[in-house]
Amino acid sequence: MKKNIIAMNASIMIGLGSILAAPSVYAESISDLEKQKESIQEKRSGVESNISDTEKKIDSLQDKQMTAEDQIAAIEAKIAESAKKIDAKNAEITQTKKEIEALKEEIKVLKERIAKRNEVLKERALSFQETGGDVNYLEVLFGSSSFGDLVDRVGAVATIAEADRDILKQHELDKKDLEEKQKAVETKLASLEVAKAELLEIQKQQKQQKQEKDALVKKLKQQTEKHEHEKMGLEEEKANLAAQEKAIKSAISLEHQRLAELEAARKKAAAEAKKRAEQEAAQAAAQAASQASESKKQSTSSGYSAKSNSSSAPSTSQPSSNVSSAPAVSSGTFTRPSAGYVSSTMGERWNKQHAGIDIAASGTVPVVAAADGVVSRSYFSSSYGNVIFVTHSIGGQQWTTVYAHLSSRQASEGAVVAKGQQIGIMGNTGHSYGQHLHFELHKGPWNYSKSNAVNPLNYIPN
């Protein structure tokens, strides 16, 4: 019984036919399996290198993001400082405008004062014109009644003349002060307006810089998320390759055990055949001697009838599903994995590559292994939901089948499954819309980019 189980497992793993085939055929298959294992190990090494590179990219992007965020913080501080300066300039401009308004009042008063002085000066000038100018002063002097009166009149005339000069002088000073004040406040206001405009331009540039840095941070975050998603996919690919390598190692081990059992059986069969031949030879010699002594007339003859011995290899019948709705096992390399209709084919879908086909059906629908193989992974994925990966080795070629969105899984990692054997129930788990089986077929190992995916409809019955 143990021999039959080992033989069946080996047959499932490598699909090589009867257990009594020549050992050289199996040795060649082991060599193929070893090559597949080495290929998977190389791919794992490459994936690990890609993961390392992706992690470096993520670290670099995060460093750039932190630098950009620090720069944004510095720019925001400058913008705040510029806003304070602009507020201060606005306050100065407001104060200067108030000063201008107050100056306008002063100017108004000053203008009235100047106007009055102008009237006095006009009257004085008119008096000069009417009396001949200085004659007026002479008449005042000559009209004195005494020397004391003359002195008084001379002082009065001098005082009046001095007053006239003071009026003219003050008039000139007031006019000059007016012009200077007007010029000063106008210059100050213009300077404040220029400074404010410069601050506004600086603030505009700072806001533009912040917008650019914000856009850069957004872009860096998007790139980081993209690489993190890629890293997750690479980690998934690494885990699948490790599981497939384990399955191939299990296949090699099973095949070595099968070959050892087969060699032991061959030796035993050879020993038994030799023993039977010796017994038959001895029996034939005795019979010949007996016949020779009975009659010399008859011609001496000896011989024996060899007994035929035929053996047939124990067959490994495929287990049939105990669910009536399971599809019939086809004679091709791959059988249909479930009943139902193809609701979505392989190709472009929702701006992404749909790497397999969807088979939809209602009710309790069993899912079966598309070919003999070993379950390399059986777990829950955020995208695939309940998913089973099966590794197959057919004619020296490695294949991988994927059964996703299952409601339940009935095959664990490392399990040897036969073509048509039930491994789960169709469901709606993971990133799925409605009950269906998402089925992928990869010529080689599964990878994140799904570059080995082939159209299942070219290999399974429709």
Coordinates of C-alpha atoms in Angstrom, one line a residue:
M1 CA 0.0 0.0 0.0
K2 CA 2.8 2.4 0.9
K3 CA 4.5 1.7 -2.5
N4 CA 1.3 2.6 -4.3
I5 CA 0.9 5.9 -2.4
I6 CA 4.5 6.9 -3.1
A7 CA 4.1 6.0 -6.7
M8 CA 0.8 7.9 -7.0
N9 CA 2.3 11.0 -5.4
A10 CA 5.3 10.9 -7.7
S11 CA 3.0 10.4 -10.7
I12 CA 0.9 13.4 -9.6
M13 CA 4.0 15.6 -9.2
I14 CA 5.6 14.9 -12.5
G15 CA 2.9 13.4 -14.7
L16 CA 5.2 10.7 -16.1
G17 CA 2.8 7.7 -16.4
S18 CA 3.2 4.2 -15.1
I19 CA 5.4 3.4 -12.1
L20 CA 7.1 0.5 -14.0
A21 CA 8.7 2.7 -16.6
A22 CA 12.4 2.7 -17.0
P23 CA 14.4 4.4 -14.2
S24 CA 16.3 6.5 -16.7
V25 CA 13.1 8.3 -17.6
Y26 CA 12.5 9.2 -13.9
A27 CA 16.1 10.2 -13.4
E28 CA 15.7 12.6 -16.4
S29 CA 12.5 14.0 -14.7
I30 CA 14.4 14.5 -11.4
S31 CA 16.9 16.5 -13.4
D32 CA 14.1 18.6 -14.8
L33 CA 12.8 19.2 -11.3
E34 CA 16.2 20.1 -10.1
K35 CA 16.5 22.6 -13.0
Q36 CA 13.1 24.0 -12.0
K37 CA 14.2 24.3 -8.4
E38 CA 17.4 26.2 -9.5
S39 CA 15.3 28.5 -11.7
I40 CA 13.0 29.3 -8.8
Q41 CA 15.9 30.0 -6.5
E42 CA 17.4 32.3 -9.2
K43 CA 14.0 34.1 -9.5
R44 CA 13.8 34.4 -5.7
S45 CA 17.2 35.9 -5.6
G46 CA 16.2 38.4 -8.3
V47 CA 13.0 39.2 -6.4
E48 CA 14.9 39.8 -3.2
S49 CA 17.2 42.1 -5.1
N50 CA 14.2 44.0 -6.5
I51 CA 12.7 44.2 -3.0
S52 CA 16.0 45.7 -1.7
D53 CA 16.1 48.2 -4.6
T54 CA 12.5 49.1 -4.0
E55 CA 13.2 49.7 -0.3
K56 CA 16.1 52.0 -1.2
K57 CA 13.8 53.9 -3.5
I58 CA 11.1 54.2 -0.8
D59 CA 13.8 55.4 1.7
S60 CA 15.1 58.0 -0.8
L61 CA 11.6 59.2 -1.6
Q62 CA 10.8 59.5 2.1
D63 CA 14.0 61.5 2.7
K64 CA 13.1 63.8 -0.2
Q65 CA 9.6 64.1 1.2
M66 CA 10.9 65.0 4.7
T67 CA 13.3 67.6 3.1
A68 CA 10.4 69.1 1.1
E69 CA 8.2 69.2 4.2
D70 CA 11.0 71.0 6.1
Q71 CA 11.3 73.5 3.3
I72 CA 7.5 74.0 3.3
A73 CA 7.7 74.7 7.0
A74 CA 10.5 77.2 6.4
I75 CA 8.5 78.9 3.5
E76 CA 5.4 79.0 5.7
A77 CA 7.4 80.8 8.4
K78 CA 8.7 83.3 5.8
I79 CA 5.1 83.8 4.5
A80 CA 4.0 84.5 8.0
E81 CA 6.9 86.9 8.6
S82 CA 6.1 88.7 5.3
A83 CA 2.4 88.9 6.3
K84 CA 3.5 90.6 9.6
K85 CA 5.7 93.1 7.6
I86 CA 2.9 93.8 5.2
D87 CA 0.5 94.4 8.2
A88 CA 3.2 96.8 9.7
K89 CA 3.5 98.6 6.4
N90 CA -0.3 98.9 6.1
A91 CA -0.3 100.4 9.6
E92 CA 2.4 102.9 8.6
I93 CA 0.5 103.8 5.5
T94 CA -2.6 104.3 7.5
Q95 CA -0.8 106.5 10.0
T96 CA 0.9 108.4 7.2
K97 CA -2.4 109.0 5.5
K98 CA -3.7 110.3 8.9
E99 CA -0.7 112.6 9.1
I100 CA -1.4 113.8 5.6
E101 CA -5.0 114.6 6.6
A102 CA -3.7 116.4 9.6
L103 CA -1.1 118.2 7.5
K104 CA -3.9 119.2 5.1
E105 CA -5.6 121.0 8.0
E106 CA -2.3 122.7 8.9
I107 CA -1.8 123.6 5.3
K108 CA -5.3 125.1 5.3
V109 CA -4.5 127.2 8.3
L110 CA -1.1 128.2 7.0
K111 CA -2.7 129.1 3.7
E112 CA -5.2 131.3 5.5
R113 CA -2.3 132.9 7.5
I114 CA -0.4 133.5 4.3
A115 CA -3.5 135.0 2.7
K116 CA -3.9 137.5 5.5
R117 CA -0.2 138.4 5.3
N118 CA -0.6 138.9 1.6
E119 CA -3.5 141.3 2.4
V120 CA -1.3 143.3 4.8
L121 CA 1.5 143.4 2.3
K122 CA -0.9 144.4 -0.4
E123 CA -2.1 147.3 1.8
R124 CA 1.5 148.3 2.6
A125 CA 2.4 148.2 -1.1
L126 CA -0.7 150.2 -2.0
S127 CA 0.3 152.8 0.7
F128 CA 3.7 153.0 -0.8
Q129 CA 2.2 153.6 -4.3
E130 CA -0.2 156.3 -3.0
T131 CA 2.4 158.2 -0.9
G132 CA 5.5 157.5 -2.8
G133 CA 7.0 154.9 -0.6
D134 CA 9.5 156.2 2.0
V135 CA 7.9 159.8 2.0
N136 CA 5.4 158.5 4.4
Y137 CA 8.1 157.7 6.9
L138 CA 9.7 161.2 6.4
E139 CA 6.5 162.9 7.0
V140 CA 6.2 160.9 10.2
L141 CA 9.7 162.0 11.3
F142 CA 9.4 165.7 10.2
G143 CA 6.1 166.0 11.8
S144 CA 7.5 165.5 15.3
S145 CA 7.0 168.3 17.8
S146 CA 10.1 167.7 19.8
F147 CA 13.3 165.7 19.9
G148 CA 11.8 163.2 22.2
D149 CA 8.9 162.8 19.9
L150 CA 11.3 162.5 17.0
V151 CA 13.1 159.7 18.8
D152 CA 9.8 158.0 19.5
R153 CA 8.8 158.4 15.9
V154 CA 12.1 157.1 14.6
G155 CA 11.7 154.0 16.8
A156 CA 8.2 153.5 15.6
V157 CA 9.2 153.7 12.0
A158 CA 12.0 151.3 12.6
T159 CA 9.6 148.9 14.3
I160 CA 7.2 149.1 11.5
A161 CA 9.9 148.5 8.9
E162 CA 11.2 145.6 10.9
A163 CA 7.7 144.2 11.2
D164 CA 7.4 144.4 7.5
R165 CA 10.6 142.6 7.0
D166 CA 9.5 139.9 9.6
I167 CA 6.3 139.5 7.8
L168 CA 8.1 138.9 4.5
K169 CA 10.6 136.6 6.1
Q170 CA 7.9 134.6 7.9
H171 CA 5.9 134.5 4.8
E172 CA 8.9 132.9 2.9
L173 CA 9.6 130.5 5.8
D174 CA 5.9 129.3 5.9
K175 CA 5.8 128.8 2.2
K176 CA 9.1 126.8 2.3
D177 CA 7.9 124.8 5.3
L178 CA 4.6 124.0 3.5
E179 CA 6.5 122.8 0.5
E180 CA 8.8 120.6 2.6
K181 CA 6.0 119.1 4.6
Q182 CA 4.1 118.3 1.4
K183 CA 7.2 116.8 -0.2
A184 CA 8.1 114.8 2.9
V185 CA 4.7 113.1 3.4
E186 CA 4.3 112.4 -0.3
T187 CA 7.8 110.8 -0.4
K188 CA 7.0 108.8 2.8
L189 CA 3.7 107.6 1.4
A190 CA 5.3 106.7 -2.0
S191 CA 8.1 104.9 -0.2
L192 CA 5.7 102.9 2.0
E193 CA 3.6 102.0 -1.1
V194 CA 6.8 100.7 -2.8
A195 CA 7.9 98.8 0.2
K196 CA 4.4 97.2 0.5
A197 CA 4.4 96.3 -3.2
E198 CA 7.8 94.6 -2.8
L199 CA 6.6 92.7 0.3
L200 CA 3.5 91.6 -1.6
E201 CA 5.7 90.4 -4.5
I202 CA 7.9 88.5 -2.1
Q203 CA 4.9 87.0 -0.4
K204 CA 3.5 86.0 -3.9
Q205 CA 6.8 84.3 -4.7
Q206 CA 6.8 82.5 -1.4
K207 CA 3.3 81.2 -1.9
Q208 CA 4.3 80.1 -5.4
Q209 CA 7.2 78.2 -3.8
K210 CA 4.9 76.6 -1.3
Q211 CA 2.6 75.5 -4.0
E212 CA 5.5 73.9 -5.9
K213 CA 6.7 72.2 -2.7
D214 CA 3.2 71.0 -1.9
A215 CA 2.9 69.6 -5.4
L216 CA 6.3 67.9 -5.0
V217 CA 5.3 66.4 -1.6
K218 CA 2.1 65.1 -3.2
K219 CA 4.1 63.6 -6.1
L220 CA 6.6 62.0 -3.7
K221 CA 3.8 60.5 -1.6
Q222 CA 2.2 59.0 -4.8
Q223 CA 5.5 57.6 -5.8
T224 CA 6.1 56.2 -2.3
E225 CA 2.7 54.6 -2.3
K226 CA 3.4 53.1 -5.7
H227 CA 6.7 51.6 -4.6
E228 CA 5.2 50.4 -1.3
H229 CA 2.5 48.6 -3.3
E230 CA 5.2 47.2 -5.6
K231 CA 7.1 46.0 -2.6
M232 CA 4.0 44.3 -1.3
G233 CA 3.6 42.5 -4.6
L234 CA 7.3 41.5 -4.6
E235 CA 6.9 40.2 -1.1
E236 CA 3.9 38.2 -2.3
E237 CA 5.9 36.9 -5.3
K238 CA 8.8 36.0 -2.9
A239 CA 6.5 34.0 -0.7
N240 CA 5.0 32.2 -3.7
L241 CA 8.4 31.3 -5.1
A242 CA 9.4 30.0 -1.7
A243 CA 6.3 27.9 -1.6
Q244 CA 6.9 26.6 -5.1
E245 CA 10.5 25.8 -4.3
K246 CA 9.2 23.8 -1.3
A247 CA 6.7 22.0 -3.6
I248 CA 9.5 21.1 -6.1
K249 CA 11.7 19.8 -3.3
S250 CA 8.8 17.7 -2.1
A251 CA 8.4 16.3 -5.6
I252 CA 12.1 15.5 -5.8
S253 CA 12.0 13.7 -2.4
L254 CA 8.9 11.8 -3.4
E255 CA 10.4 10.8 -6.7
H256 CA 13.6 9.6 -5.0
Q257 CA 11.5 7.5 -2.6
R258 CA 9.5 6.1 -5.5
L259 CA 12.7 5.2 -7.4
A260 CA 14.1 3.5 -4.4
E261 CA 11.0 1.5 -3.9
L262 CA 10.9 0.7 -7.6
E263 CA 14.6 -0.4 -7.6
A264 CA 13.9 -2.7 -4.6
A265 CA 10.9 -4.2 -6.4
R266 CA 12.9 -4.8 -9.5
K267 CA 15.7 -6.5 -7.6
K268 CA 13.2 -8.6 -5.7
A269 CA 11.5 -9.5 -9.0
A270 CA 14.8 -10.4 -10.6
A271 CA 15.8 -12.6 -7.7
E272 CA 12.5 -14.4 -7.8
A273 CA 12.8 -14.9 -11.5
K274 CA 16.3 -16.3 -11.2
K275 CA 15.1 -18.7 -8.4
R276 CA 12.2 -19.9 -10.6
A277 CA 14.5 -20.4 -13.6
E278 CA 16.9 -22.5 -11.5
Q279 CA 14.1 -24.6 -10.2
E280 CA 12.6 -25.1 -13.6
A281 CA 16.1 -26.0 -15.0
A282 CA 16.6 -28.6 -12.4
Q283 CA 13.1 -30.0 -12.9
A284 CA 13.7 -30.1 -16.7
A285 CA 17.1 -32.0 -16.3
A286 CA 15.5 -34.6 -14.1
Q287 CA 12.6 -35.1 -16.5
A288 CA 15.1 -35.5 -19.4
A289 CA 17.1 -38.2 -17.6
S290 CA 13.9 -40.1 -16.8
Q291 CA 12.8 -40.0 -20.4
A292 CA 16.2 -41.1 -21.7
S293 CA 16.2 -44.2 -19.6
E294 CA 12.8 -45.4 -20.8
S295 CA 13.4 -45.5 -24.4
K296 CA 16.5 -45.3 -26.6
K297 CA 14.4 -45.5 -29.7
Q298 CA 12.9 -42.2 -29.2
S299 CA 15.1 -39.3 -30.0
T300 CA 16.4 -37.4 -27.1
S301 CA 14.7 -34.2 -26.5
S302 CA 14.4 -32.0 -23.5
G303 CA 12.6 -28.9 -22.9
Y304 CA 10.1 -27.3 -20.8
S305 CA 7.3 -24.9 -21.1
A306 CA 8.1 -21.7 -19.6
K307 CA 5.4 -20.3 -17.5
S308 CA 4.3 -16.8 -18.6
N309 CA 4.2 -14.2 -15.9
S310 CA 2.6 -10.9 -16.6
S311 CA 2.3 -8.0 -14.3
S312 CA 0.4 -4.8 -14.6
A313 CA 1.1 -1.5 -12.9
P314 CA -1.4 -0.4 -10.3
S315 CA -3.4 2.4 -11.8
T316 CA -3.8 5.7 -10.1
S317 CA -7.4 6.5 -10.8
Q318 CA -8.4 10.1 -10.4
P319 CA -10.6 10.8 -7.5
S320 CA -13.9 12.1 -8.5
S321 CA -15.7 14.9 -6.9
N322 CA -18.6 14.0 -4.6
V323 CA -20.5 17.1 -5.7
S324 CA -22.8 16.6 -8.7
S325 CA -22.2 20.1 -10.1
A326 CA -18.4 19.5 -10.4
P327 CA -17.3 19.6 -14.1
A328 CA -16.3 16.3 -15.7
V329 CA -12.6 15.6 -15.8
S330 CA -11.4 16.1 -19.4
S331 CA -8.7 14.1 -21.2
G332 CA -6.5 17.1 -22.0
T333 CA -3.6 18.4 -20.0
F334 CA -5.9 20.7 -18.0
T335 CA -9.5 20.2 -17.0
R336 CA -12.1 22.9 -16.4
P337 CA -11.7 24.1 -12.7
S338 CA -15.5 24.7 -12.1
A339 CA -18.9 24.7 -13.6
G340 CA -20.5 28.0 -14.8
Y341 CA -20.1 30.5 -17.6
V342 CA -17.1 32.7 -18.4
S343 CA -18.2 36.1 -17.2
S344 CA -14.8 37.8 -18.0
T345 CA -12.0 36.9 -20.3
M346 CA -8.3 37.6 -20.1
G347 CA -7.1 41.1 -21.2
E348 CA -7.5 44.8 -20.5
R349 CA -10.2 45.6 -17.8
W350 CA -10.7 48.8 -15.8
N351 CA -7.4 50.1 -17.1
K352 CA -5.6 47.1 -15.7
Q353 CA -4.5 43.8 -17.0
H354 CA -6.9 41.0 -16.1
A355 CA -4.5 38.1 -16.0
G356 CA -7.0 35.2 -16.0
I357 CA -10.7 34.4 -16.6
D358 CA -13.7 34.6 -14.4
I359 CA -16.2 31.7 -14.2
A360 CA -19.5 32.6 -12.6
A361 CA -22.3 30.4 -11.2
S362 CA -24.8 30.6 -8.4
G363 CA -25.3 28.2 -5.5
T364 CA -22.7 25.9 -4.0
V365 CA -20.2 25.4 -6.8
P366 CA -17.1 23.1 -6.2
V367 CA -13.7 24.2 -7.5
V368 CA -11.3 21.4 -8.7
A369 CA -7.6 21.2 -9.5
A370 CA -7.1 21.7 -13.2
A371 CA -4.2 19.2 -13.2
D372 CA -2.1 17.0 -11.0
G373 CA 0.1 19.0 -8.7
V374 CA 1.1 20.2 -5.2
V375 CA -0.6 23.0 -3.3
S376 CA 2.2 25.6 -3.0
R377 CA 0.0 28.2 -1.2
S378 CA -3.3 28.3 0.5
Y379 CA -4.2 31.5 2.3
F380 CA -6.3 34.7 2.5
S381 CA -5.2 37.6 0.3
S382 CA -6.6 41.1 0.5
S383 CA -7.1 41.1 -3.3
Y384 CA -7.5 37.4 -4.2
G385 CA -9.5 36.6 -1.0
N386 CA -9.4 32.9 -0.2
V387 CA -6.9 31.7 -2.8
I388 CA -5.0 28.4 -3.7
F389 CA -1.9 28.2 -5.8
V390 CA -1.1 24.8 -7.3
T391 CA 2.3 24.0 -8.8
H392 CA 2.4 21.5 -11.7
S393 CA 5.3 19.8 -13.5
I394 CA 4.2 18.5 -16.9
G395 CA 6.7 17.2 -19.4
G396 CA 9.5 19.0 -17.8
Q397 CA 7.6 22.4 -17.8
Q398 CA 6.5 24.1 -14.6
W399 CA 3.0 25.5 -14.5
T400 CA 1.1 27.4 -11.8
T401 CA -2.7 27.6 -11.5
V402 CA -4.4 30.1 -9.2
Y403 CA -8.0 29.7 -7.8
A404 CA -9.2 33.0 -6.2
H405 CA -12.2 34.5 -4.4
L406 CA -13.1 31.1 -2.9
S407 CA -15.7 31.0 -0.1
S408 CA -13.7 28.2 1.5
R409 CA -10.4 26.3 0.9
Q410 CA -10.2 22.5 1.2
A411 CA -6.6 22.0 0.4
S412 CA -3.7 23.1 2.6
E413 CA -0.1 24.0 1.6
G414 CA 2.0 21.0 0.7
A415 CA -1.0 18.8 -0.2
V416 CA -0.7 16.6 -3.3
V417 CA -3.8 17.0 -5.4
A418 CA -5.1 15.1 -8.5
K419 CA -6.6 16.5 -11.6
G420 CA -10.3 17.0 -10.9
Q421 CA -10.0 16.8 -7.2
Q422 CA -12.1 19.3 -5.3
I423 CA -10.0 21.9 -3.5
G424 CA -12.5 24.6 -2.6
I425 CA -15.9 26.2 -3.1
M426 CA -16.6 29.2 -5.4
G427 CA -17.2 32.4 -3.5
N428 CA -17.0 36.2 -3.4
T429 CA -14.1 37.0 -1.0
G430 CA -11.3 39.6 -1.4
H431 CA -11.6 42.3 -4.2
S432 CA -14.6 40.7 -5.8
Y433 CA -18.0 41.7 -7.1
G434 CA -20.4 38.8 -7.1
Q435 CA -19.8 35.1 -6.7
H436 CA -17.3 33.7 -9.2
L437 CA -13.9 31.9 -9.6
H438 CA -11.0 33.9 -10.8
F439 CA -8.7 31.4 -12.5
E440 CA -5.2 32.1 -13.7
L441 CA -2.8 29.8 -15.6
H442 CA 0.9 30.7 -15.6
K443 CA 3.5 28.9 -17.8
G444 CA 6.2 29.0 -15.1
P445 CA 6.0 30.5 -11.6
W446 CA 3.6 33.2 -10.6
N447 CA 5.2 36.6 -10.3
Y448 CA 4.0 40.1 -9.3
S449 CA 3.9 41.4 -12.9
K450 CA 2.1 38.2 -14.0
S451 CA 4.3 38.1 -17.1
N452 CA 4.0 34.3 -17.3
A453 CA 0.2 34.3 -17.5
V454 CA -1.4 32.7 -20.5
N455 CA -5.0 32.6 -21.6
P456 CA -6.7 29.6 -19.8
L457 CA -9.3 29.3 -22.6
N458 CA -6.5 28.1 -24.9
Y459 CA -5.9 25.1 -22.5
I460 CA -9.1 24.1 -20.8
P461 CA -12.4 22.9 -22.3
N462 CA -15.0 25.7 -22.9

